[in-house]
Coordinates of C-alpha atoms (C1' of nucleotides) in Angstrom, one line a residue:
Chain T
M74 CA -3.5 24.2 -37.8
P75 CA -0.2 23.9 -35.9
T76 CA -0.9 20.5 -34.4
P77 CA -4.6 21.1 -33.9
R78 CA -5.8 18.1 -32.0
S79 CA -3.6 16.3 -29.5
T80 CA -0.4 18.2 -29.4
R81 CA 1.8 15.2 -30.3
A82 CA 4.4 14.1 -27.8
D83 CA 2.5 15.3 -24.8
I84 CA 0.8 12.0 -25.2
A85 CA 3.7 10.8 -23.1
Q86 CA 2.5 13.2 -20.4
Q87 CA -1.1 12.0 -20.7
I88 CA 0.1 8.5 -20.2
L89 CA 2.1 9.5 -17.2
D90 CA -0.9 11.3 -15.7
H91 CA -3.3 8.4 -16.0
A92 CA -0.7 6.0 -14.9
R93 CA -0.1 8.1 -11.8
R94 CA -3.8 8.2 -10.9
L95 CA -4.3 4.5 -11.5
F96 CA -1.1 3.4 -9.7
A97 CA -2.0 5.6 -6.8
A98 CA -5.6 4.2 -6.6
H99 CA -5.0 0.5 -7.3
G100 CA -1.3 -0.1 -7.0
F101 CA 1.3 -1.1 -9.6
D102 CA 0.2 -4.7 -9.7
G103 CA -3.5 -3.8 -9.7
V104 CA -3.3 -1.9 -12.9
S105 CA -2.7 -3.4 -16.4
L106 CA -1.2 -1.6 -19.4
A107 CA -4.5 -2.1 -21.1
D108 CA -6.3 -0.1 -18.3
I109 CA -3.9 2.8 -18.7
S110 CA -3.9 2.9 -22.5
K111 CA -7.7 2.7 -22.5
R112 CA -7.9 5.8 -20.3
V113 CA -5.5 7.6 -22.6
G114 CA -7.4 6.6 -25.7
I115 CA -4.7 4.7 -27.4
R116 CA -3.8 1.0 -27.9
K117 CA -1.4 -0.9 -25.7
P118 CA 1.5 -1.1 -28.2
S119 CA 1.3 2.7 -28.6
L120 CA 1.8 3.1 -24.9
L121 CA 4.8 0.7 -25.1
Y122 CA 6.2 2.8 -27.8
H123 CA 6.6 5.7 -25.4
Y124 CA 7.5 3.6 -22.3
G125 CA 9.1 0.4 -23.4
T126 CA 8.2 -1.4 -20.3
K127 CA 5.6 -1.3 -17.5
D128 CA 8.4 -0.9 -15.0
T129 CA 9.9 2.0 -17.0
L130 CA 6.5 3.7 -16.8
R131 CA 6.4 3.2 -13.0
Q132 CA 9.9 4.7 -12.7
A133 CA 8.9 7.6 -14.9
V134 CA 5.9 8.3 -12.7
L135 CA 8.1 8.2 -9.6
E136 CA 10.8 10.4 -11.1
Q137 CA 8.3 13.1 -12.1
L138 CA 7.0 13.1 -8.6
L139 CA 10.5 13.3 -7.1
A140 CA 11.5 15.9 -9.6
H141 CA 8.6 18.1 -8.4
W142 CA 9.6 17.5 -4.9
N143 CA 13.2 18.5 -5.6
D144 CA 11.8 21.7 -7.0
V145 CA 10.2 22.5 -3.7
L146 CA 12.8 21.1 -1.4
P147 CA 15.5 23.9 -1.6
K148 CA 13.0 26.6 -0.7
L149 CA 12.0 24.5 2.3
L150 CA 15.5 24.0 3.4
M151 CA 16.3 27.7 3.0
A152 CA 13.4 28.5 5.2
A153 CA 14.6 26.0 7.7
T154 CA 18.0 27.6 8.2
T155 CA 16.6 30.9 9.4
G156 CA 14.3 32.2 12.1
S157 CA 12.4 30.4 14.8
E158 CA 8.9 29.7 13.6
Q159 CA 10.2 28.9 10.2
F160 CA 9.6 25.4 11.3
D161 CA 5.9 26.1 10.8
A162 CA 6.6 27.2 7.3
V163 CA 8.6 24.2 6.4
L164 CA 6.1 21.7 7.8
S165 CA 3.0 23.4 6.3
K166 CA 4.7 23.7 2.9
T167 CA 5.5 20.0 3.0
V168 CA 1.9 19.3 4.0
A169 CA 0.7 21.5 1.2
F170 CA 2.9 19.6 -1.3
F171 CA 1.1 16.4 -0.5
A172 CA -2.3 17.9 0.0
E173 CA -2.1 19.5 -3.4
D174 CA -2.4 16.0 -4.9
H175 CA -3.2 13.1 -2.6
D176 CA -1.9 10.7 -5.2
R177 CA 1.6 11.8 -4.3
A178 CA 1.2 10.5 -0.7
R179 CA -0.5 7.4 -1.8
L180 CA 2.1 6.7 -4.5
I181 CA 5.0 7.1 -2.1
L182 CA 3.3 5.0 0.6
R183 CA 2.7 2.2 -1.9
E184 CA 6.3 2.3 -3.0
L185 CA 7.4 2.2 0.6
L186 CA 5.3 -0.9 1.2
D187 CA 5.9 -2.7 -2.1
R188 CA 9.5 -2.0 -2.8
P189 CA 11.1 -1.1 0.5
Q190 CA 14.7 -1.8 -0.5
Q191 CA 14.5 -0.2 -3.9
M192 CA 13.3 2.9 -2.0
Q193 CA 16.3 3.0 0.2
P194 CA 18.6 4.9 -2.3
L195 CA 15.8 7.3 -3.1
I196 CA 15.2 8.0 0.6
E197 CA 18.9 8.5 1.0
L198 CA 18.9 11.0 -1.9
H199 CA 15.6 12.9 -1.4
V200 CA 14.7 12.5 2.3
R201 CA 18.0 12.2 4.1
P202 CA 19.1 15.9 3.6
W203 CA 15.7 17.1 4.7
V204 CA 15.8 14.9 7.8
T205 CA 19.4 15.9 8.6
I206 CA 18.8 19.6 8.3
V207 CA 15.5 19.6 10.3
S208 CA 17.1 17.3 12.9
N209 CA 20.0 19.8 13.3
Y210 CA 17.5 22.6 13.5
I211 CA 15.7 20.8 16.3
R212 CA 18.9 20.0 18.2
R213 CA 19.9 23.7 18.0
G214 CA 16.5 24.6 19.3
Q215 CA 17.1 22.2 22.2
E216 CA 20.3 23.9 23.0
Q217 CA 18.6 27.2 22.9
G218 CA 15.8 26.0 25.1
R219 CA 13.1 26.5 22.5
V220 CA 12.6 22.8 21.8
R221 CA 11.7 20.2 24.4
F222 CA 14.8 18.4 25.4
E223 CA 13.0 15.0 25.7
A224 CA 12.3 15.0 22.0
D225 CA 14.3 12.6 19.9
P226 CA 15.1 14.7 16.8
Q227 CA 15.7 11.9 14.3
S228 CA 12.8 9.8 15.4
Y229 CA 10.5 12.9 15.6
V230 CA 11.2 13.8 12.0
A231 CA 10.5 10.2 10.9
H232 CA 7.2 10.2 12.7
M233 CA 6.2 13.5 11.2
T234 CA 7.0 12.3 7.7
V235 CA 4.9 9.2 8.2
L236 CA 2.1 11.2 9.7
V237 CA 1.9 13.7 6.9
I238 CA 2.1 11.1 4.1
G239 CA -0.1 8.6 5.9
S240 CA -2.8 11.1 6.9
L241 CA -3.1 12.5 3.4
A242 CA -2.9 9.2 1.7
T243 CA -5.8 7.8 3.8
F244 CA -7.7 11.0 4.2
E245 CA -10.5 10.1 1.8
T246 CA -11.1 6.9 3.7
L247 CA -11.0 8.3 7.2
V248 CA -13.5 11.0 6.2
A249 CA -15.9 8.3 7.2
L250 CA -15.0 8.8 10.8
A251 CA -16.0 12.5 10.8
P252 CA -18.9 13.3 13.1
E253 CA -21.3 14.2 10.3
H254 CA -21.1 15.1 6.7
E255 CA -18.9 18.1 7.1
P256 CA -18.0 19.8 3.8
R257 CA -14.9 17.8 2.8
E258 CA -12.9 21.0 2.1
L259 CA -13.4 22.2 5.7
L260 CA -12.6 18.8 7.1
L261 CA -9.3 18.7 5.3
E262 CA -8.5 22.1 6.6
R263 CA -9.4 21.1 10.1
H264 CA -7.4 17.9 9.8
T265 CA -4.2 19.5 8.5
A266 CA -4.6 22.3 11.2
E267 CA -4.7 19.6 13.9
L268 CA -1.7 17.9 12.3
L269 CA 0.3 21.1 12.5
R270 CA -0.8 21.6 16.0
I271 CA 0.3 18.1 17.0
A272 CA 3.7 18.6 15.3
K273 CA 4.4 22.0 17.0
T274 CA 3.0 21.3 20.4
S275 CA 5.0 18.1 20.7
L276 CA 8.2 19.8 19.7
F277 CA 8.4 23.3 21.2
R278 CA 8.5 24.1 24.8
P279 CA 5.7 26.4 26.0
R280 CA 6.5 30.1 26.1
P281 CA 8.2 30.8 29.5
A282 CA 5.4 33.3 30.2
G283 CA 5.4 37.1 29.7
V284 CA 5.3 38.0 26.0
A285 CA 2.8 36.1 23.9
S286 CA 2.7 36.0 20.1
Q287 CA 1.8 32.5 18.9
A288 CA 1.8 30.0 21.6
N289 CA -1.8 29.9 22.7
E290 CA -4.9 30.4 20.6
S291 CA -8.1 31.8 21.9
P292 CA -10.6 29.3 23.4
H293 CA -12.7 29.0 20.2
Chain R
M87 CA 0.4 -42.1 16.1
P88 CA -2.3 -39.5 16.8
T89 CA -1.8 -37.5 13.6
P90 CA 1.9 -37.7 13.8
R91 CA 3.2 -35.3 11.1
S92 CA 1.1 -32.2 10.0
T93 CA -1.9 -32.2 12.3
R94 CA -4.5 -32.2 9.6
A95 CA -6.8 -29.2 9.4
D96 CA -4.3 -26.8 10.8
I97 CA -3.2 -26.8 7.2
A98 CA -5.8 -24.1 6.8
Q99 CA -4.0 -22.1 9.5
Q100 CA -0.7 -22.6 7.7
I101 CA -2.2 -21.3 4.5
L102 CA -3.6 -18.3 6.5
D103 CA -0.2 -17.6 8.0
H104 CA 1.8 -17.7 4.8
A105 CA -1.0 -15.7 3.0
R106 CA -0.8 -13.1 5.7
R107 CA 2.9 -12.7 5.4
L108 CA 2.9 -12.6 1.6
F109 CA -0.1 -10.2 1.3
A110 CA 1.6 -7.9 3.8
A111 CA 4.9 -7.9 2.0
H112 CA 3.7 -7.7 -1.7
G113 CA 0.0 -6.9 -1.6
F114 CA -3.0 -8.9 -2.6
D115 CA -2.4 -8.4 -6.3
G116 CA 1.3 -9.0 -6.0
V117 CA 0.9 -12.5 -4.7
S118 CA -0.4 -15.6 -6.6
L119 CA -2.1 -18.6 -5.2
A120 CA 0.8 -20.6 -6.6
D121 CA 3.2 -18.5 -4.4
I122 CA 1.2 -19.2 -1.3
S123 CA 0.7 -22.9 -1.9
K124 CA 4.4 -23.3 -2.7
R125 CA 5.3 -21.9 0.7
V126 CA 2.8 -24.1 2.5
G127 CA 4.1 -27.1 0.5
I128 CA 0.9 -28.1 -1.2
R129 CA -0.5 -27.7 -4.7
K130 CA -2.8 -24.9 -5.7
P131 CA -6.0 -26.9 -6.0
S132 CA -5.4 -28.2 -2.4
L133 CA -5.3 -24.6 -1.3
L134 CA -8.5 -23.9 -3.1
Y135 CA -10.1 -26.8 -1.4
H136 CA -9.7 -24.9 1.9
Y137 CA -10.4 -21.5 0.6
G138 CA -12.6 -21.7 -2.4
T139 CA -11.5 -18.3 -3.8
K140 CA -8.5 -16.0 -3.6
D141 CA -10.8 -13.3 -2.3
T142 CA -12.1 -15.7 0.4
L143 CA -8.6 -16.2 1.6
R144 CA -8.0 -12.4 1.7
Q145 CA -11.1 -12.0 3.8
A146 CA -10.1 -14.8 6.1
V147 CA -6.7 -13.2 6.7
L148 CA -8.4 -9.9 7.5
E149 CA -11.0 -11.5 9.7
Q150 CA -8.4 -13.3 11.8
L151 CA -6.6 -10.0 12.3
L152 CA -9.8 -8.2 13.3
A153 CA -10.8 -11.0 15.5
H154 CA -7.6 -10.7 17.4
W155 CA -8.1 -7.0 17.6
N156 CA -11.6 -7.5 18.9
D157 CA -10.0 -9.6 21.6
V158 CA -7.8 -6.8 22.7
L159 CA -10.2 -3.9 22.2
P160 CA -12.5 -4.4 25.2
K161 CA -9.6 -4.3 27.6
L162 CA -8.4 -1.1 26.0
L163 CA -11.8 0.5 26.3
M164 CA -12.2 -0.5 29.9
A165 CA -8.8 1.1 30.6
A166 CA -9.9 4.2 28.8
T167 CA -13.0 4.8 31.0
T168 CA -11.1 5.0 34.2
G169 CA -8.2 7.1 35.6
S170 CA -6.1 9.9 34.1
E171 CA -3.0 8.4 32.7
Q172 CA -4.9 5.4 31.4
F173 CA -4.6 7.1 28.1
D174 CA -1.0 6.1 28.2
A175 CA -2.0 2.5 28.8
V176 CA -4.6 2.5 25.9
L177 CA -2.2 4.0 23.4
S178 CA 0.8 1.9 24.3
K179 CA -1.3 -1.3 24.2
T180 CA -2.5 -0.3 20.8
V181 CA 1.0 0.3 19.7
A182 CA 2.0 -3.0 21.2
F183 CA -0.7 -4.8 19.3
F184 CA 0.8 -3.6 16.0
A185 CA 4.4 -3.8 17.1
E186 CA 3.9 -7.5 18.0
D187 CA 3.6 -8.2 14.3
H188 CA 4.3 -5.5 11.8
D189 CA 2.3 -7.4 9.1
R190 CA -0.8 -6.3 10.9
A191 CA -0.1 -2.6 10.3
R192 CA 1.0 -3.3 6.7
L193 CA -2.0 -5.4 6.0
I194 CA -4.4 -2.7 7.3
L195 CA -2.6 0.1 5.5
R196 CA -2.8 -1.9 2.3
E197 CA -6.5 -2.5 2.6
L198 CA -7.0 1.1 3.4
L199 CA -5.2 2.0 0.1
D200 CA -6.5 -0.8 -2.1
R201 CA -10.2 -1.1 -1.0
P202 CA -11.1 2.1 0.7
Q203 CA -14.9 1.8 0.4
Q204 CA -14.9 -1.9 1.3
M205 CA -13.1 -0.9 4.5
Q206 CA -15.7 1.7 5.5
P207 CA -18.1 -0.8 7.2
L208 CA -15.1 -2.5 8.9
I209 CA -13.9 0.9 10.1
E210 CA -17.4 1.7 11.3
L211 CA -17.5 -1.6 13.2
H212 CA -14.0 -1.9 14.7
V213 CA -12.6 1.6 14.8
R214 CA -15.6 3.8 15.4
P215 CA -16.2 2.7 19.0
W216 CA -12.6 3.2 19.8
V217 CA -12.6 6.6 18.3
T218 CA -15.8 7.6 20.0
I219 CA -14.8 6.6 23.4
V220 CA -11.3 8.0 23.2
S221 CA -12.7 11.3 21.8
N222 CA -15.2 11.5 24.6
Y223 CA -12.4 10.8 27.1
I224 CA -10.4 13.7 25.5
R225 CA -13.4 16.0 25.6
R226 CA -13.9 15.2 29.3
G227 CA -10.3 15.9 29.9
Q228 CA -10.7 19.2 28.2
E229 CA -13.6 20.2 30.5
Q230 CA -11.4 19.2 33.4
G231 CA -8.5 21.2 32.2
R232 CA -6.2 18.2 31.8
V233 CA -6.3 18.3 28.0
R234 CA -5.3 21.2 25.8
F235 CA -8.5 22.9 24.7
E236 CA -7.1 23.6 21.2
A237 CA -7.0 19.9 20.4
D238 CA -9.5 18.6 18.0
P239 CA -10.5 15.3 19.6
Q240 CA -11.8 13.5 16.5
S241 CA -9.0 14.7 14.3
Y242 CA -6.4 14.0 16.9
V243 CA -7.5 10.4 17.3
A244 CA -7.5 9.9 13.5
H245 CA -4.0 11.2 13.3
M246 CA -2.8 9.0 16.1
T247 CA -4.3 6.0 14.4
V248 CA -2.6 6.8 11.2
L249 CA 0.7 7.5 13.0
V250 CA 0.7 4.2 14.9
I251 CA -0.1 2.1 11.8
G252 CA 2.0 4.1 9.4
S253 CA 5.1 4.2 11.6
L254 CA 5.0 0.5 12.3
A255 CA 4.2 -0.5 8.7
T256 CA 7.1 1.5 7.4
F257 CA 9.5 0.9 10.2
E258 CA 11.7 -1.6 8.5
T259 CA 12.2 0.8 5.6
L260 CA 12.8 4.0 7.7
V261 CA 15.4 2.2 9.8
A262 CA 17.7 3.4 7.0
L263 CA 17.3 6.9 8.2
A264 CA 18.8 6.0 11.6
P265 CA 22.1 7.7 12.4
E266 CA 24.1 4.5 12.4
H267 CA 23.5 0.8 12.6
E268 CA 21.7 0.9 15.9
P269 CA 20.6 -2.5 17.1
R270 CA 17.1 -2.7 15.5
E271 CA 15.5 -3.7 18.8
L272 CA 16.7 -0.6 20.5
L273 CA 15.7 1.6 17.6
L274 CA 12.2 0.2 17.7
E275 CA 12.0 1.0 21.4
R276 CA 13.3 4.5 20.9
H277 CA 10.9 5.0 18.0
T278 CA 7.8 3.9 19.9
A279 CA 8.8 5.9 22.9
E280 CA 9.0 9.0 20.8
L281 CA 5.6 8.2 19.3
L282 CA 4.1 8.0 22.8
R283 CA 5.8 11.2 23.8
I284 CA 4.4 13.0 20.7
A285 CA 0.9 11.7 21.4
K286 CA 0.9 12.7 25.1
T287 CA 2.7 16.0 24.8
S288 CA 0.4 17.2 22.1
L289 CA -2.6 16.2 24.1
F290 CA -2.2 17.0 27.7
R291 CA -1.6 20.4 29.2
P292 CA 1.6 20.8 31.2
R293 CA 1.3 20.2 34.9
P294 CA 0.3 23.6 36.5
A295 CA 3.4 23.4 38.7
G296 CA 3.8 22.2 42.2
V297 CA 3.4 18.4 42.5
A298 CA 5.3 16.4 39.9
S299 CA 4.8 12.8 39.1
Q300 CA 5.2 12.1 35.4
A301 CA 5.1 15.3 33.4
N302 CA 8.8 16.0 33.0
E303 CA 11.7 13.7 32.7
S304 CA 15.2 14.4 33.9
P305 CA 17.5 16.0 31.3
H306 CA 19.4 12.9 30.4
Chain D
dG126 C1' 8.6 12.9 -55.8
dA127 C1' 11.4 9.5 -53.2
dT128 C1' 12.9 8.9 -48.5
dC129 C1' 13.0 9.0 -44.0
dC130 C1' 11.1 9.1 -39.4
dT131 C1' 7.6 9.4 -35.9
dC132 C1' 3.8 7.4 -34.0
dC133 C1' 0.0 4.6 -34.0
dC134 C1' -2.1 0.5 -35.4
dT135 C1' -3.6 -5.0 -36.0
dA136 C1' -2.2 -9.4 -35.0
dC137 C1' 0.0 -12.4 -32.3
dC138 C1' 3.1 -14.6 -28.8
dA139 C1' 4.3 -17.2 -24.5
dC140 C1' 3.1 -17.2 -20.1
dT141 C1' 0.7 -16.7 -15.8
dC142 C1' -3.5 -16.1 -13.6
dG143 C1' -7.6 -17.9 -10.7
dG144 C1' -10.4 -21.7 -11.0
dT145 C1' -12.6 -26.6 -12.4
dA146 C1' -13.0 -31.6 -13.2
dG147 C1' -12.1 -35.7 -11.8
dT148 C1' -9.0 -39.1 -9.7
dC149 C1' -6.4 -41.4 -6.1
dT150 C1' -5.3 -42.5 -1.2
dG151 C1' -5.7 -43.5 3.3
dA152 C1' -7.9 -43.3 7.9
dG153 C1' -12.4 -44.2 10.5
dG154 C1' -16.8 -46.3 11.1
dA155 C1' -20.2 -50.0 10.1
Chain G
dT76 C1' -14.1 -56.2 5.1
dC77 C1' -16.3 -52.9 2.8
dC78 C1' -17.7 -48.1 2.4
dT79 C1' -17.3 -43.4 3.0
dC80 C1' -15.3 -39.3 2.7
dA81 C1' -11.9 -35.7 3.7
dG82 C1' -8.1 -34.0 1.5
dA83 C1' -4.7 -34.2 -1.4
dC84 C1' -3.3 -34.7 -6.3
dT85 C1' -2.8 -34.3 -12.0
dA86 C1' -4.5 -32.3 -15.9
dC87 C1' -6.7 -28.8 -18.0
dC88 C1' -9.3 -24.4 -19.1
dG89 C1' -10.3 -19.6 -20.7
dA90 C1' -9.1 -15.1 -19.7
dG91 C1' -5.8 -11.7 -19.2
dT92 C1' -0.9 -10.4 -18.8
dG93 C1' 3.4 -7.8 -20.5
dG94 C1' 5.6 -7.6 -24.7
dT95 C1' 6.9 -8.2 -30.0
dA96 C1' 6.5 -8.1 -35.1
dG97 C1' 5.5 -5.7 -38.7
dG98 C1' 2.7 -2.7 -41.4
dG99 C1' 0.8 1.8 -42.7
dA100 C1' -0.4 6.9 -42.4
dG101 C1' 1.3 11.4 -42.5
dG102 C1' 4.5 15.1 -42.0
dA103 C1' 9.2 16.9 -42.9
dT104 C1' 13.6 16.9 -45.6
dC105 C1' 16.4 16.4 -49.6

DNA sequence: GATCCTCCCTACCACTCGGTAGTCTGAGGA
DNA sequence: TCCTCAGACTACCGAGTGGTAGGGAGGATC
């Protein structure tokens, strides 16, 4: 009997969820408030009661995404400040964040395309620290000889960001290029593994010889 | 006196040009026929005289882009079938194609996001041969020991495609992450150079030693 | 029991959308 | 000179858009 059916006030969250999915799939301009409210099972004015404006809703979706990211970020950065192959941990956790829900990558990519200049402050706030710290980590690695000196730290990080987001955002589509109908789950794993390989191989110098621990894998 | 002002019938091309720019910047749903016709300097029904439907216009924009790509593709593929560092040529020409006009990358990325399943046949037609040939080239390289055996050819090519398109589509936005206000032109050059470096380094095995010709650069 | 207040509803608004109908103009060909 | 016809125009349409006005149901508070 305590709020038996729809738990009141989490309607706002339902709206947010459906809006996120639809925006990710069809873009902000490709989705009407009627579409969203229909999915939620309410009328359009009810939706506007919770989010006074379509643009308010868009921002709310984005904020929730970024809030989640901010939750994960500190752990990533802590990992980045320590040991050597922590780079692996940072990158694969970033990949995991976007792989967990491909809408995240699609949403950010769309915002990047649709509202580039409105994204600038958000990038400054949420991406800049990540880039700075990782760049510094790379530079330190270069001084210590672990990282290829030809690498351009800032540009490298930018490319990896685009690669992670882009590859996950377009994954469903590019599945079509797979050799045969590989079980999607496996394909995703193979795909992200190759992403990590590209990132690491292009960054770190090969082990000088002698002790081996991670550098080479066995020839399948 | 021979068609002095606007050369008749290239109005269609002007429409196409403005449509391309606007679609790339704001997306198909974010642009109205009124927007486009205003840019061209004609009225909406005049636009619809040339392209009967908004969707027809969209397809025309896409077709022109793909036609241009099909112009470039054969030369790329020919280059791919020969020598060793032709890989470099293929990739950098592909990059050049998208760098020449960033709208191309943005347009394709948008189509990939907005109409994934409608893009499938186009991918099959225009991307598949590219992927297949390059993949085979990579596999041959693996057999010959030039290419890292850990690399996953098909997945690698997919990632590089996404990386090229994604990095160029979002370049203007990510300029913001640059250390200071570097002259955009230089930044683009530095950025694409790093892209090529990532692509090559993560693909080819380091030179076995002895003769050197391209593998390492001087420590600036 | 009257009064809020929250939340959803119906009805409606002005506006924009893609697209159509039909007219006018001016160059080219007979 | 007359006719044709491509190519632009004005005027208009129905559907759909984001958003507003205002009412009503139901729970909590006094």
